[in-house]
Amino acid sequence: MSEPTIQRIAVLTSGGDAPGMNAALRAVVLAADHYGLEVIAFRHGYKGLLENDYFEIKPKDVLHVLQYSGTVIKSARCQRFKEVEAAQQAAANLDALKIDALVVIGGDGSFRGADHLANHWHGQVIGVPGTIDNDLYGTDATIGYATAVAIAMDALDKIRDTADAMDRVFIVEVMGRDAGFIGLGSAMAAGSERMVLPELQKDKPLTIPALVKHIQKVQEIRGEGSYVMVLSEHQWPGGAVALAEQLEAEYHLPCRPCLLGHIQRGGAPAPSDRILASQLGVHAVELILKGQHRVMAGIRGNQCVEVPLRDTWEKKNPLDQNLLRIQHEIFNPVKKKPRINPL
């Protein structure tokens, strides 16, 4: 079977923005130009696709964007795109523009939308993993995760300074309501005393008495000082603010909350995110030229791979169990020490 003749592709960024999306966009455009393809960019994700809000994007438009966060072609969430009629309208718009393939840069929600579109459109659909959550199955890393962890770590380092000065407890809330990758990475990088992640909550949910006991035990072992806890969002009713208020009101612990929020999405992308985005953007274009369809461009073991789109959200991307063990057990000051050397 001969490979399809590709002349014109489209690209969009969808869902929550991630540092490195611009680098991925740049890579798609430059790779397409290298292979003699035209590129159409849709503004505001699937919303722009439905509204035909597009323009022809050329290398000169993206040459110096990889150092910027956000996305120069804008993003959006589009609930309407879940409807059959919306996918059919999108397919009609793509056909009218003579688009042969669509590259979607985003996370699992964006990939669900791409897969939904593929049910109603004859063109090829390729996903590029752009999400700070790092929760997509089949790839070792997603674009934006490294930057988000670096930003959270920087904030935690600064919080440690003031926490040490006042011997205070700080609860720092990070993104990742359904996946604890940012929480685990930032807690380990910043040396936090405790972390509360969605994955850990399933086995042993956080309780106030257990947290107070842990804080007191740490102070017994190490003496008075700071205590910094990383809390993934939506893991406590009312979040870090409510938890800090409860600790102070009921146990008289000097506790302060800090919500990092959307600053984790901003800032210059880390070098590793720029490099990853460049690799995957080129890989996406080359997958199109090879006739691939309904796959995500991913990376595993430093090798570019393709992953069925549905696998990216239907299969679980687990936390690194060794990192979890190290941070949760080895670095936990109140865990009992083994009597013999495990080596």
Short mmCIF file of N, CA and C in Angstrom, two decimals, residues 16-21 23-24 105-108 111 127-150 179 181-182 264-265 269-281 296-300 307 312-313 317-318:
data_model
loop_
_atom_site.label_atom_id
_atom_site.label_comp_id
_atom_site.label_asym_id
_atom_site.label_seq_id
_atom_site.Cartn_x
_atom_site.Cartn_y
_atom_site.Cartn_z
N GLY A 16 -5.24 23.19 28.63
CA GLY A 16 -4.34 24.00 29.45
C GLY A 16 -3.00 24.20 28.76
N ASP A 17 -2.52 25.43 28.77
CA ASP A 17 -1.23 25.71 28.13
C ASP A 17 -0.10 25.09 28.95
N ALA A 18 1.01 24.82 28.26
CA ALA A 18 2.17 24.20 28.91
C ALA A 18 3.43 24.83 28.35
N PRO A 19 4.41 25.16 29.21
CA PRO A 19 5.67 25.72 28.71
C PRO A 19 6.33 24.77 27.71
N GLY A 20 6.62 25.26 26.53
CA GLY A 20 7.18 24.43 25.48
C GLY A 20 6.24 24.20 24.32
N MET A 21 4.98 24.59 24.48
CA MET A 21 4.04 24.46 23.36
C MET A 21 4.52 25.25 22.14
N ALA A 23 7.60 25.89 21.36
CA ALA A 23 8.72 25.16 20.77
C ALA A 23 8.21 24.00 19.91
N ALA A 24 7.14 23.33 20.36
CA ALA A 24 6.56 22.25 19.57
C ALA A 24 5.94 22.78 18.29
N ILE A 105 -1.60 19.59 19.73
CA ILE A 105 -0.66 19.70 20.85
C ILE A 105 -1.46 19.95 22.12
N GLY A 106 -1.47 18.98 23.04
CA GLY A 106 -2.27 19.14 24.25
C GLY A 106 -2.19 17.91 25.13
N GLY A 107 -3.14 17.79 26.04
CA GLY A 107 -3.17 16.68 26.99
C GLY A 107 -4.26 15.68 26.69
N ASP A 108 -4.69 14.93 27.71
CA ASP A 108 -5.63 13.83 27.45
C ASP A 108 -6.97 14.32 26.93
N PHE A 111 -6.56 15.00 23.33
CA PHE A 111 -6.44 13.76 22.56
C PHE A 111 -7.79 13.05 22.42
N GLY A 127 -1.19 13.33 17.77
CA GLY A 127 -1.11 14.10 19.01
C GLY A 127 0.33 14.35 19.42
N VAL A 128 0.56 15.50 20.03
CA VAL A 128 1.86 15.84 20.63
C VAL A 128 1.59 16.15 22.10
N PRO A 129 2.24 15.45 23.04
CA PRO A 129 1.90 15.58 24.46
C PRO A 129 2.38 16.90 25.09
N GLY A 130 1.49 17.86 25.18
CA GLY A 130 1.80 19.13 25.81
C GLY A 130 0.94 19.33 27.05
N THR A 131 1.46 18.95 28.21
CA THR A 131 0.74 19.10 29.48
C THR A 131 1.74 19.07 30.63
N ILE A 132 1.56 19.95 31.60
CA ILE A 132 2.48 19.96 32.74
C ILE A 132 2.27 18.77 33.66
N ASP A 133 1.14 18.06 33.52
CA ASP A 133 0.81 16.99 34.45
C ASP A 133 1.63 15.72 34.26
N ASN A 134 2.20 15.52 33.07
CA ASN A 134 3.05 14.35 32.79
C ASN A 134 2.29 13.04 32.97
N ASP A 135 0.99 13.06 32.71
CA ASP A 135 0.14 11.91 33.04
C ASP A 135 -0.30 11.08 31.84
N LEU A 136 0.31 11.30 30.68
CA LEU A 136 -0.11 10.57 29.49
C LEU A 136 0.69 9.26 29.37
N TYR A 137 -0.02 8.18 29.18
CA TYR A 137 0.63 6.88 29.05
C TYR A 137 1.42 6.81 27.74
N GLY A 138 2.57 6.14 27.79
CA GLY A 138 3.31 5.83 26.58
C GLY A 138 4.49 6.72 26.29
N THR A 139 4.66 7.79 27.05
CA THR A 139 5.81 8.68 26.85
C THR A 139 6.49 8.92 28.19
N ASP A 140 7.81 8.99 28.16
CA ASP A 140 8.56 9.19 29.41
C ASP A 140 8.36 10.59 29.97
N ALA A 141 8.03 11.54 29.12
CA ALA A 141 7.87 12.93 29.57
C ALA A 141 6.89 13.64 28.66
N THR A 142 6.20 14.63 29.21
CA THR A 142 5.33 15.49 28.42
C THR A 142 5.88 16.91 28.44
N ILE A 143 5.60 17.64 27.39
CA ILE A 143 6.11 19.00 27.25
C ILE A 143 5.51 19.89 28.34
N GLY A 144 6.36 20.54 29.11
CA GLY A 144 5.91 21.46 30.16
C GLY A 144 6.12 20.95 31.57
N TYR A 145 6.24 19.64 31.72
CA TYR A 145 6.39 19.07 33.07
C TYR A 145 7.67 19.52 33.75
N ALA A 146 8.80 19.45 33.06
CA ALA A 146 10.08 19.82 33.66
C ALA A 146 10.08 21.27 34.12
N THR A 147 9.47 22.14 33.33
CA THR A 147 9.41 23.56 33.70
C THR A 147 8.52 23.76 34.93
N ALA A 148 7.38 23.08 34.96
CA ALA A 148 6.47 23.22 36.09
C ALA A 148 7.12 22.78 37.39
N VAL A 149 7.87 21.68 37.34
CA VAL A 149 8.57 21.20 38.53
C VAL A 149 9.65 22.20 38.95
N ALA A 150 10.36 22.75 37.98
CA ALA A 150 11.41 23.73 38.30
C ALA A 150 10.82 24.98 38.95
N ALA A 179 -3.03 13.44 39.16
CA ALA A 179 -1.73 12.78 39.02
C ALA A 179 -0.69 13.55 39.83
N PHE A 181 2.62 13.79 39.72
CA PHE A 181 3.97 13.93 39.18
C PHE A 181 4.63 15.24 39.62
N ILE A 182 3.92 16.35 39.52
CA ILE A 182 4.50 17.64 39.94
C ILE A 182 4.74 17.63 41.45
N GLN A 264 2.78 27.96 37.70
CA GLN A 264 3.45 26.74 37.23
C GLN A 264 3.35 26.56 35.72
N ARG A 265 2.45 27.29 35.09
CA ARG A 265 2.30 27.22 33.63
C ARG A 265 3.13 28.28 32.92
N PRO A 269 10.39 28.22 29.17
CA PRO A 269 10.50 26.76 29.23
C PRO A 269 11.92 26.31 29.56
N ALA A 270 12.04 25.28 30.36
CA ALA A 270 13.34 24.71 30.69
C ALA A 270 13.99 24.14 29.43
N PRO A 271 15.33 24.07 29.39
CA PRO A 271 15.99 23.50 28.21
C PRO A 271 15.46 22.13 27.82
N SER A 272 15.21 21.28 28.82
CA SER A 272 14.74 19.93 28.50
C SER A 272 13.37 19.96 27.84
N ASP A 273 12.51 20.91 28.22
CA ASP A 273 11.20 21.02 27.57
C ASP A 273 11.33 21.54 26.15
N ARG A 274 12.24 22.47 25.92
CA ARG A 274 12.44 22.99 24.57
C ARG A 274 12.97 21.88 23.65
N ILE A 275 13.89 21.09 24.17
CA ILE A 275 14.47 20.01 23.37
C ILE A 275 13.42 18.93 23.10
N LEU A 276 12.68 18.54 24.14
CA LEU A 276 11.64 17.53 23.98
C LEU A 276 10.59 17.99 22.97
N ALA A 277 10.15 19.24 23.10
CA ALA A 277 9.14 19.77 22.19
C ALA A 277 9.64 19.79 20.75
N SER A 278 10.91 20.11 20.57
CA SER A 278 11.49 20.13 19.23
C SER A 278 11.52 18.73 18.63
N GLN A 279 11.93 17.75 19.44
CA GLN A 279 11.95 16.36 18.97
C GLN A 279 10.56 15.88 18.58
N LEU A 280 9.60 16.12 19.44
CA LEU A 280 8.27 15.57 19.22
C LEU A 280 7.53 16.28 18.10
N GLY A 281 7.77 17.59 17.94
CA GLY A 281 7.15 18.31 16.83
C GLY A 281 7.61 17.78 15.49
N MET A 296 -0.08 9.22 19.17
CA MET A 296 0.66 10.30 19.82
C MET A 296 2.14 10.13 19.53
N ALA A 297 2.80 11.23 19.25
CA ALA A 297 4.26 11.23 19.14
C ALA A 297 4.83 11.28 20.56
N GLY A 298 5.51 10.24 20.96
CA GLY A 298 6.06 10.18 22.31
C GLY A 298 7.53 9.86 22.31
N ILE A 299 8.10 9.78 23.52
CA ILE A 299 9.51 9.41 23.64
C ILE A 299 9.67 8.43 24.79
N ARG A 300 10.39 7.34 24.53
CA ARG A 300 10.66 6.33 25.55
C ARG A 300 12.10 5.89 25.42
N VAL A 307 2.32 6.10 19.90
CA VAL A 307 1.45 5.45 20.87
C VAL A 307 0.01 5.65 20.42
N THR A 312 -3.28 6.56 25.53
CA THR A 312 -2.71 7.65 26.33
C THR A 312 -3.57 8.01 27.52
N TRP A 313 -4.88 7.80 27.42
CA TRP A 313 -5.73 8.08 28.59
C TRP A 313 -6.40 6.82 29.15
N ASN A 317 -0.59 5.96 33.58
CA ASN A 317 0.83 6.31 33.64
C ASN A 317 1.21 6.43 35.11
N PRO A 318 1.90 5.44 35.67
CA PRO A 318 2.16 5.44 37.12
C PRO A 318 3.33 6.35 37.49
#
